[in-house]
Amino acid sequence: PDGDIGVTGLATMGANLARNLARHDCRVVVHNRTRARTDALVAAYGDEGAFVPTGSVAEFVAALARPRKVVVMVQAGAPTDAVVEEVALLLEAGDVLVDGGNARYTDTIRRTRALAERGVHFVGCGISGGEEGALLGPSIMPGGSDEAYAIVGPLLESIAAVVDGTPCCAHVGTDGAGHFVKMVHNGIEYADMQLIAEAYDLLRARLGLSPAEIGEVFAGWNAGDLESYLVEITAEVLRHVDAATGRPFVDVVLDEAEQKGTGRWTVHSALDLGVPVSGIAEAVFARALSGHTAQREAARAVLPGPAEDPAPVADRDAFVEAVRRALYASKVVAYAQGFDQIAAGAREHGWDIDLGALATIWRGGCIIRARFLDRIRQAYADEPDLTTLLTHGYFRDAVADCLEGWRTVVVEAARAGIPAPGFATALAYYDGLRAERLPAALVQGLRDLFGAHTYRRVDREGVFHTVWSEDRREVQAG
Ligand code: 6PG
């Protein structure tokens, strides 16, 4: 057998990844549950490189040179379990099985352990970039052992996007590390998109700009600090006109945002880790709110908005610039929170994740790719132990420049009754972090009164309780 690598699961992502590998001189053994898809792939793209079509899992595995390298590209959850089990039964010690789907990282940890018992390496590999990325160069986040990475890493690096000569693929850490960072990547993706949507909504509601005009604004922003794939495609979507009705495309799409789960998982994990990823959480909740149509309908009928219509915006250009600043600053907060979560996850699971290296492989290929990520890479290069991105000199100054505009936009949104949960929560987080004193002291007092939950003091070491129900004397607790 002389197959360099096998890909099973030939839906769009799997097929494009197989083509990408073939275009990079790999002999790619391909397999799909239904044979027709395998044949269709080879018929359409067989001239792009060397494909070995196979009809059964046994034939698929038998066509691979050892140590065998298999990439599974099927739906996360039960379908992945089924395929991993079926393929793994035929693999031998030293072979490597890569899961390139959006698996939940806890499943990846479980699968890694199960396969390790048989000496088979499991690599839980985050792959971002959508259809086009899979074909032309995605960002690849593999998690697994050093031995496994030594076997599949070079192949993965060869098909990844490249920025400044560096492939957007790096060994993230052991077992679930790759899928964990891909999960947080998607959480940041949710936050980014929510912030972009709020910017659009404010420009439309307060300035009366058309979607196409707002598309122009985004295209302009994409030439500056906000340059990113998501801002670029926002311009494209906003300028698009529905062929059937001649109306702006965004006006004919139902305003109910769906989700497949990675954003929700990010928030679950952040809650367990105690990391306030409020920007990501608000984005997940905003999608949920949008889908609660019955409540929205009931509320729309009876809930009043602001007492007076807000005065028209006096200086349109200044408002556009303020929205740009709110977007930029809120985005910095969302990324800072996401990187915090990755650092906390790494501590919790014993992963040695290099945050600077991660920012480096997110510069290209992935959905959140942005000019911005090179700044994050630089921030961690300057200060490897940075406690939050917000205090790094570059981001501190950049956010400080945005601050007044950001506050204006949050105030304007509240006055006009336009929901801007992403901008508002990001600003509250920023102000919370920099506050000299937080009202958490009062929360501690309340907890102590109703449940003797104790508190610590600003002036003395130790844990205390006030005997509220008696003479309110203070006693040392514990
Ligand atoms: C990527 C994307 C990809 C997927 C999103 C969509 O990095 O290429 O994140 O993984 O398209 O997860 O997620 P939702 O359907 O939950 O919005």
Coordinates of C-alpha atoms and ligand atoms in Angstrom, one line a residue:
P1 CA 0.0 0.0 0.0
D2 CA 1.3 3.4 -0.9
G3 CA -1.4 5.9 0.2
D4 CA 0.1 8.8 2.1
I5 CA -3.0 9.8 3.9
G6 CA -6.7 8.8 4.0
V7 CA -9.7 11.1 4.2
T8 CA -13.1 9.6 5.2
G9 CA -16.2 11.7 5.1
L10 CA -16.4 13.5 1.8
A11 CA -19.0 16.2 2.4
T12 CA -17.8 19.7 1.4
M13 CA -15.1 20.1 4.1
G14 CA -13.7 16.6 3.7
A15 CA -13.8 16.7 -0.1
N16 CA -12.0 20.0 -0.2
L17 CA -9.4 18.9 2.4
A18 CA -8.7 15.8 0.3
R19 CA -8.3 17.9 -2.8
N20 CA -6.0 20.3 -0.9
L21 CA -3.8 17.3 0.2
A22 CA -3.8 15.9 -3.4
R23 CA -2.8 19.3 -4.8
H24 CA 0.2 19.1 -2.3
D25 CA 1.5 15.9 -3.9
C26 CA -0.1 13.5 -1.4
R27 CA -1.5 10.3 -2.6
V28 CA -4.9 10.6 -1.0
V29 CA -7.0 7.5 -0.2
V30 CA -10.6 8.6 -0.1
H31 CA -13.7 7.0 1.4
N32 CA -17.3 7.9 2.1
R33 CA -20.2 6.0 3.6
T34 CA -22.0 6.2 0.3
R35 CA -19.7 5.3 -2.6
A36 CA -21.3 7.7 -5.1
R37 CA -19.7 10.7 -3.3
T38 CA -16.3 9.2 -3.6
D39 CA -16.7 8.5 -7.2
A40 CA -18.1 12.0 -7.9
L41 CA -15.1 13.6 -6.2
V42 CA -12.6 11.6 -8.2
A43 CA -14.6 12.1 -11.5
A44 CA -14.7 15.9 -11.0
Y45 CA -11.2 16.5 -9.5
G46 CA -9.2 13.4 -10.2
D47 CA -6.8 15.4 -12.4
E48 CA -5.8 17.7 -9.5
G49 CA -3.6 14.9 -8.0
A50 CA -3.4 11.3 -6.9
F51 CA -6.6 10.0 -5.5
V52 CA -7.2 6.4 -4.5
P53 CA -11.0 5.8 -4.3
T54 CA -12.1 3.0 -2.0
G55 CA -15.5 1.4 -1.3
S56 CA -15.2 0.0 2.2
V57 CA -13.4 0.9 5.4
A58 CA -11.3 -2.2 5.1
E59 CA -10.2 -1.3 1.6
F60 CA -9.6 2.3 2.8
V61 CA -7.3 1.3 5.6
A62 CA -5.6 -1.4 3.6
A63 CA -4.6 1.2 0.9
L64 CA -2.5 3.3 3.4
A65 CA 1.2 3.1 3.9
R66 CA 2.3 2.7 7.6
P67 CA 2.3 4.4 9.9
R68 CA -1.2 5.0 8.6
K69 CA -2.6 8.5 8.7
V70 CA -6.4 8.8 8.6
V71 CA -8.4 12.0 8.7
V72 CA -12.0 11.7 9.8
M73 CA -14.3 14.5 8.5
V74 CA -17.8 13.7 9.7
Q75 CA -20.3 15.5 11.9
A76 CA -19.3 15.9 15.5
G77 CA -20.9 13.7 18.1
A78 CA -22.3 10.2 17.5
P79 CA -21.3 10.1 13.7
T80 CA -17.7 10.8 14.7
D81 CA -17.8 8.1 17.4
A82 CA -19.2 5.6 14.9
V83 CA -16.5 6.3 12.2
V84 CA -13.6 6.6 14.7
E85 CA -14.5 3.2 16.2
E86 CA -15.0 1.5 12.9
V87 CA -11.7 2.8 11.5
A88 CA -9.7 2.4 14.7
L89 CA -10.6 -1.3 14.9
L90 CA -8.5 -1.8 11.7
L91 CA -5.6 0.4 12.7
E92 CA -2.4 -0.8 14.4
A93 CA -0.1 0.6 17.0
G94 CA 1.7 3.7 15.7
D95 CA -1.0 4.7 13.3
V96 CA -2.5 8.2 13.6
L97 CA -6.2 9.0 13.5
V98 CA -7.0 12.7 13.0
D99 CA -10.5 14.1 13.8
G100 CA -10.9 17.3 11.7
G101 CA -14.5 18.0 12.7
N102 CA -15.8 20.5 15.2
A103 CA -15.7 17.9 18.1
R104 CA -16.3 18.9 21.7
Y105 CA -12.9 18.8 23.4
T106 CA -14.1 16.6 26.2
D107 CA -15.1 13.9 23.6
T108 CA -11.6 14.3 22.1
I109 CA -10.0 13.7 25.5
R110 CA -12.1 10.6 25.9
R111 CA -11.3 9.3 22.4
T112 CA -7.6 10.0 22.8
R113 CA -7.6 7.8 26.0
A114 CA -9.6 5.0 24.4
L115 CA -7.3 4.8 21.3
A116 CA -4.1 5.1 23.4
E117 CA -4.9 1.8 25.0
R118 CA -4.4 0.2 21.6
G119 CA -1.3 2.3 20.8
V120 CA -3.2 4.3 18.1
H121 CA -2.5 8.1 18.2
F122 CA -5.5 10.3 18.2
V123 CA -5.2 13.9 17.0
G124 CA -8.2 16.2 17.7
C125 CA -7.7 18.8 15.1
G126 CA -9.5 22.1 14.9
I127 CA -9.8 23.2 11.2
S128 CA -11.1 26.7 10.4
G129 CA -11.8 28.5 7.2
G130 CA -15.0 27.1 5.8
E131 CA -15.2 25.4 2.4
E132 CA -12.8 27.8 0.7
G133 CA -10.2 27.5 3.5
A134 CA -10.3 23.7 3.4
L135 CA -9.4 23.8 -0.3
L136 CA -7.0 26.7 -0.4
G137 CA -5.4 26.7 3.0
P138 CA -7.2 26.6 6.4
S139 CA -6.0 27.4 9.8
I140 CA -5.2 24.1 11.5
M141 CA -5.1 23.5 15.3
P142 CA -4.0 20.0 16.0
G143 CA -3.9 18.6 19.5
G144 CA -2.2 15.3 20.4
S145 CA 1.1 13.7 21.5
D146 CA 4.5 14.8 20.2
E147 CA 4.9 11.5 18.4
A148 CA 1.6 11.9 16.6
Y149 CA 2.4 15.5 15.6
A150 CA 5.8 14.3 14.3
I151 CA 3.9 12.0 12.0
V152 CA 1.1 14.2 10.7
G153 CA 2.3 17.7 11.5
P154 CA 4.4 18.2 8.3
L155 CA 1.5 17.1 6.1
L156 CA -1.0 19.4 7.9
E157 CA 1.5 22.3 7.8
S158 CA 1.9 21.8 4.0
I159 CA -1.8 22.4 3.3
A160 CA -2.4 25.3 5.8
A161 CA -2.7 28.9 4.9
V162 CA 0.6 30.8 5.0
V163 CA 1.2 34.3 6.4
D164 CA 4.6 36.0 6.1
G165 CA 6.1 32.6 5.2
T166 CA 4.7 30.9 8.3
P167 CA 2.1 28.1 8.0
C168 CA -1.1 28.7 10.0
C169 CA -0.7 25.3 11.7
A170 CA 1.0 24.5 14.9
H171 CA 1.0 21.8 17.5
V172 CA -1.4 23.3 20.1
G173 CA -1.0 20.8 23.0
T174 CA -2.0 17.3 24.0
D175 CA -5.4 15.5 23.6
G176 CA -8.3 18.0 23.6
A177 CA -6.1 21.2 23.3
G178 CA -6.7 21.6 19.5
H179 CA -10.5 21.2 19.7
F180 CA -10.6 23.4 22.8
V181 CA -8.9 26.3 21.0
K182 CA -11.1 25.7 18.0
M183 CA -14.1 26.0 20.2
V184 CA -12.9 29.3 21.6
H185 CA -12.1 30.4 18.1
N186 CA -15.7 29.9 17.2
G187 CA -16.8 31.7 20.4
I188 CA -14.8 34.7 19.3
E189 CA -16.3 34.3 15.8
Y190 CA -19.8 34.6 17.4
A191 CA -18.8 37.7 19.4
D192 CA -17.2 39.3 16.3
M193 CA -20.3 38.7 14.2
Q194 CA -22.6 40.0 16.9
L195 CA -20.5 43.2 17.2
I196 CA -20.5 43.7 13.4
A197 CA -24.3 43.2 13.4
E198 CA -24.8 45.8 16.1
A199 CA -22.6 48.3 14.2
Y200 CA -24.8 47.7 11.1
D201 CA -28.0 48.0 13.1
L202 CA -27.0 51.3 14.7
L203 CA -25.8 52.9 11.5
R204 CA -29.1 51.9 9.8
A205 CA -31.4 52.9 12.7
R206 CA -29.7 56.2 13.7
L207 CA -28.4 57.4 10.3
G208 CA -31.0 55.9 8.0
L209 CA -28.2 54.5 5.8
S210 CA -29.2 51.7 3.3
P211 CA -27.6 48.3 3.6
A212 CA -25.5 49.0 0.5
E213 CA -24.3 52.3 2.0
I214 CA -23.4 50.5 5.2
G215 CA -21.6 48.0 3.0
E216 CA -19.5 50.9 1.7
V217 CA -18.7 51.9 5.3
F218 CA -17.5 48.4 6.1
A219 CA -15.4 48.2 3.0
G220 CA -13.8 51.5 4.1
W221 CA -13.2 50.1 7.6
N222 CA -11.6 47.0 6.1
A223 CA -8.8 49.2 4.8
G224 CA -7.8 50.2 8.3
D225 CA -7.3 48.6 11.8
L226 CA -10.5 46.6 11.5
E227 CA -9.2 44.8 8.4
S228 CA -10.5 41.2 8.7
Y229 CA -12.2 38.5 6.8
L230 CA -15.5 39.0 8.6
V231 CA -15.6 42.8 8.0
E232 CA -14.7 42.2 4.3
I233 CA -17.6 39.7 3.9
T234 CA -19.9 42.0 5.8
A235 CA -19.5 44.5 3.0
E236 CA -20.3 41.8 0.5
V237 CA -23.4 40.6 2.2
L238 CA -24.7 44.1 2.8
R239 CA -24.3 45.1 -0.8
H240 CA -26.0 42.0 -2.1
V241 CA -29.5 42.5 -3.6
D242 CA -32.0 39.7 -3.6
A243 CA -32.7 38.7 -7.2
A244 CA -36.3 37.6 -6.7
T245 CA -37.5 40.8 -5.1
G246 CA -34.9 43.5 -5.8
R247 CA -34.7 44.2 -2.1
P248 CA -31.5 44.2 0.0
F249 CA -30.6 40.6 0.8
V250 CA -30.5 41.4 4.5
D251 CA -34.1 42.5 4.4
V252 CA -35.4 39.2 3.0
V253 CA -33.5 36.9 5.4
L254 CA -35.4 35.8 8.6
D255 CA -33.9 37.6 11.5
E256 CA -33.4 34.4 13.6
A257 CA -29.8 33.4 14.0
E258 CA -29.0 29.7 14.3
Q259 CA -26.1 27.9 15.9
K260 CA -24.6 24.4 15.8
G261 CA -23.2 24.5 19.3
T262 CA -19.6 25.6 19.5
G263 CA -20.4 29.0 20.8
R264 CA -22.7 27.5 23.5
W265 CA -19.9 25.0 24.4
T266 CA -17.5 27.9 24.8
V267 CA -19.7 29.6 27.3
H268 CA -20.4 26.3 29.2
S269 CA -16.7 25.8 29.5
A270 CA -16.1 29.5 30.5
L271 CA -18.7 29.1 33.3
D272 CA -16.9 26.0 34.6
L273 CA -13.5 27.8 34.4
G274 CA -14.9 31.0 36.0
V275 CA -13.7 33.1 33.1
P276 CA -16.0 36.1 32.3
V277 CA -16.3 35.7 28.5
S278 CA -19.3 38.1 28.5
G279 CA -18.8 39.2 24.9
I280 CA -19.1 35.6 23.7
A281 CA -22.0 34.9 26.1
E282 CA -24.0 37.9 24.9
A283 CA -23.5 36.8 21.3
V284 CA -24.8 33.4 22.1
F285 CA -27.8 34.8 24.0
A286 CA -28.5 37.4 21.2
R287 CA -28.8 34.5 18.8
A288 CA -31.1 32.8 21.2
L289 CA -33.3 35.9 21.7
S290 CA -33.6 36.4 18.0
G291 CA -35.1 32.9 17.7
H292 CA -37.7 33.4 20.5
T293 CA -40.3 34.6 18.0
A294 CA -43.4 34.1 20.2
Q295 CA -41.8 36.2 23.0
R296 CA -40.7 38.8 20.5
E297 CA -44.1 39.1 19.0
A298 CA -45.8 39.4 22.4
A299 CA -43.3 42.0 23.5
R300 CA -43.4 44.0 20.3
A301 CA -47.1 44.4 20.8
V302 CA -47.0 45.9 24.3
L303 CA -43.6 47.0 25.5
P304 CA -42.9 50.7 25.1
G305 CA -39.7 52.1 23.8
P306 CA -38.1 55.4 24.7
A307 CA -40.6 58.2 25.7
E308 CA -39.4 60.5 22.9
D309 CA -37.9 59.8 19.6
P310 CA -34.2 60.5 19.8
A311 CA -33.0 63.7 18.2
P312 CA -31.4 63.0 14.8
V313 CA -27.6 62.5 14.9
A314 CA -26.1 65.9 14.3
D315 CA -22.7 64.9 12.9
R316 CA -23.1 61.8 10.7
D317 CA -19.4 61.3 10.0
A318 CA -18.6 61.6 13.7
F319 CA -21.2 59.0 14.5
V320 CA -19.9 56.5 11.9
E321 CA -16.4 57.0 13.5
A322 CA -17.8 56.5 17.0
V323 CA -19.4 53.2 15.9
R324 CA -16.1 52.1 14.3
R325 CA -14.4 52.8 17.6
A326 CA -17.1 50.9 19.6
L327 CA -16.6 48.0 17.3
Y328 CA -12.8 48.0 17.5
A329 CA -12.7 48.3 21.3
S330 CA -15.4 45.7 21.9
K331 CA -13.6 43.4 19.6
V332 CA -10.4 43.8 21.6
V333 CA -12.4 42.9 24.7
A334 CA -13.9 39.8 23.1
Y335 CA -10.4 38.6 22.0
A336 CA -8.9 39.4 25.4
Q337 CA -11.7 37.3 27.1
G338 CA -11.2 34.4 24.6
F339 CA -7.5 34.3 25.2
D340 CA -8.1 34.4 29.0
Q341 CA -10.3 31.4 28.6
I342 CA -7.6 29.5 26.6
A343 CA -5.1 30.3 29.3
A344 CA -7.5 29.1 32.0
G345 CA -8.3 25.9 30.0
A346 CA -4.6 25.2 29.6
R347 CA -4.0 25.5 33.3
E348 CA -7.0 23.3 34.1
H349 CA -6.1 20.6 31.6
G350 CA -2.3 20.8 31.9
W351 CA -1.9 21.9 28.3
D352 CA 1.2 23.9 27.4
I353 CA -0.5 26.3 25.0
D354 CA 1.6 29.1 23.5
L355 CA -0.9 32.0 23.1
G356 CA 1.5 33.9 20.8
A357 CA 1.8 30.8 18.5
L358 CA -2.0 30.5 18.5
A359 CA -2.4 34.2 17.5
T360 CA 0.1 33.5 14.8
I361 CA -1.8 30.6 13.2
W362 CA -5.1 32.6 13.4
R363 CA -3.6 35.3 11.2
G364 CA -4.6 33.5 8.1
G365 CA -7.0 30.8 6.9
C366 CA -9.5 30.9 9.7
I367 CA -12.9 32.8 9.9
I368 CA -11.5 35.3 12.5
R369 CA -8.4 36.1 10.5
A370 CA -7.6 39.7 10.9
R371 CA -4.8 42.2 10.8
F372 CA -5.4 42.5 14.5
L373 CA -4.1 39.0 15.2
D374 CA -0.6 40.0 14.3
R375 CA -0.8 42.7 17.1
I376 CA -1.9 39.9 19.5
R377 CA 1.0 37.8 18.4
Q378 CA 3.3 40.8 19.0
A379 CA 1.8 41.4 22.4
Y380 CA 2.6 37.9 23.6
A381 CA 6.0 38.1 22.1
D382 CA 6.6 41.3 24.1
E383 CA 5.1 40.0 27.3
P384 CA 4.8 36.2 27.4
D385 CA 3.1 36.4 30.9
L386 CA 0.6 39.1 29.9
T387 CA -2.4 38.9 32.3
T388 CA -4.8 40.5 29.9
L389 CA -4.4 41.8 26.3
L390 CA -6.1 45.0 27.5
T391 CA -3.1 46.1 29.5
H392 CA -0.5 45.6 26.8
G393 CA 0.7 49.0 25.6
Y394 CA -0.5 48.7 22.1
F395 CA -4.0 47.6 23.0
R396 CA -4.2 49.9 26.0
D397 CA -3.6 52.9 23.8
A398 CA -5.7 51.7 20.9
V399 CA -8.7 51.1 23.2
A400 CA -8.1 54.4 25.0
D401 CA -8.4 56.2 21.6
C402 CA -11.7 54.5 21.1
L403 CA -13.1 55.1 24.5
E404 CA -15.1 58.2 24.1
G405 CA -16.7 57.0 20.9
W406 CA -17.5 53.7 22.5
R407 CA -19.2 55.3 25.4
T408 CA -21.2 57.6 23.1
V409 CA -22.4 54.7 21.1
V410 CA -23.6 52.7 24.1
V411 CA -25.4 55.8 25.5
E412 CA -27.0 56.5 22.1
A413 CA -28.1 52.9 21.7
A414 CA -29.7 52.9 25.1
R415 CA -31.4 56.3 24.5
A416 CA -32.8 55.2 21.2
G417 CA -33.9 51.8 22.4
I418 CA -31.6 49.9 20.0
P419 CA -30.2 46.7 21.5
A420 CA -26.4 46.7 21.6
P421 CA -25.6 44.0 24.1
G422 CA -22.2 43.3 22.7
F423 CA -21.0 46.9 22.8
A424 CA -22.5 47.4 26.3
T425 CA -21.2 44.3 27.9
A426 CA -17.7 44.8 26.5
L427 CA -17.7 48.4 28.0
A428 CA -19.0 47.1 31.3
Y429 CA -16.2 44.5 31.4
Y430 CA -13.6 47.2 30.6
D431 CA -14.9 49.5 33.3
G432 CA -15.2 46.5 35.7
L433 CA -11.6 45.6 35.2
R434 CA -10.3 49.1 35.8
A435 CA -12.6 50.0 38.8
E436 CA -10.8 50.9 42.0
R437 CA -13.5 49.2 44.1
L438 CA -16.3 46.9 42.9
P439 CA -19.7 46.5 44.5
A440 CA -18.7 42.9 45.0
A441 CA -18.0 44.0 48.6
L442 CA -21.7 44.5 49.1
V443 CA -22.5 41.1 47.5
Q444 CA -20.1 39.5 50.1
G445 CA -21.9 41.4 52.9
L446 CA -25.3 40.1 51.7
R447 CA -24.0 36.6 51.4
D448 CA -22.6 36.8 54.9
L449 CA -25.9 38.1 56.3
F450 CA -28.3 35.6 54.8
G451 CA -26.0 32.6 54.8
A452 CA -23.0 33.2 57.0
H453 CA -20.9 32.8 53.9
T454 CA -18.0 34.9 55.4
Y455 CA -15.9 37.6 53.9
R456 CA -12.3 38.9 54.0
R457 CA -11.3 42.4 55.0
V458 CA -9.2 45.1 53.3
D459 CA -7.2 45.8 56.5
R460 CA -6.5 42.4 58.1
E461 CA -5.7 38.8 57.0
G462 CA -8.3 36.1 57.8
V463 CA -11.9 35.1 57.1
F464 CA -14.7 36.8 59.1
H465 CA -18.4 36.6 59.8
T466 CA -20.6 39.3 61.4
V467 CA -23.2 37.9 63.8
W468 CA -26.0 39.8 62.1
S469 CA -28.9 38.2 64.0
E470 CA -27.4 39.1 67.4
D471 CA -25.3 42.1 68.4
R472 CA -23.4 42.3 65.0
R473 CA -20.1 41.6 66.5
E474 CA -17.5 40.3 64.1
V475 CA -16.0 36.9 64.7
Q476 CA -13.1 35.2 63.0
A477 CA -14.4 32.3 60.9
G478 CA -12.7 29.0 60.1
Ligands
6PG1 C1 -14.8 27.8 10.9 C2 -16.3 27.9 11.3 C3 -17.0 26.6 11.1 C4 -18.5 26.7 11.2 C5 -19.0 27.5 12.3 C6 -20.5 27.9 12.1 O1 -14.0 28.1 11.7 O2 -14.5 27.4 9.8 O3 -16.3 28.3 12.6 O4 -16.5 25.7 12.1 O5 -19.0 27.2 10.0 O6 -18.8 26.8 13.4 O7 -21.1 27.7 13.4 P1 -22.6 28.0 13.8 O8 -23.4 27.2 12.8 O9 -22.7 27.5 15.2 O10 -22.7 29.5 13.6

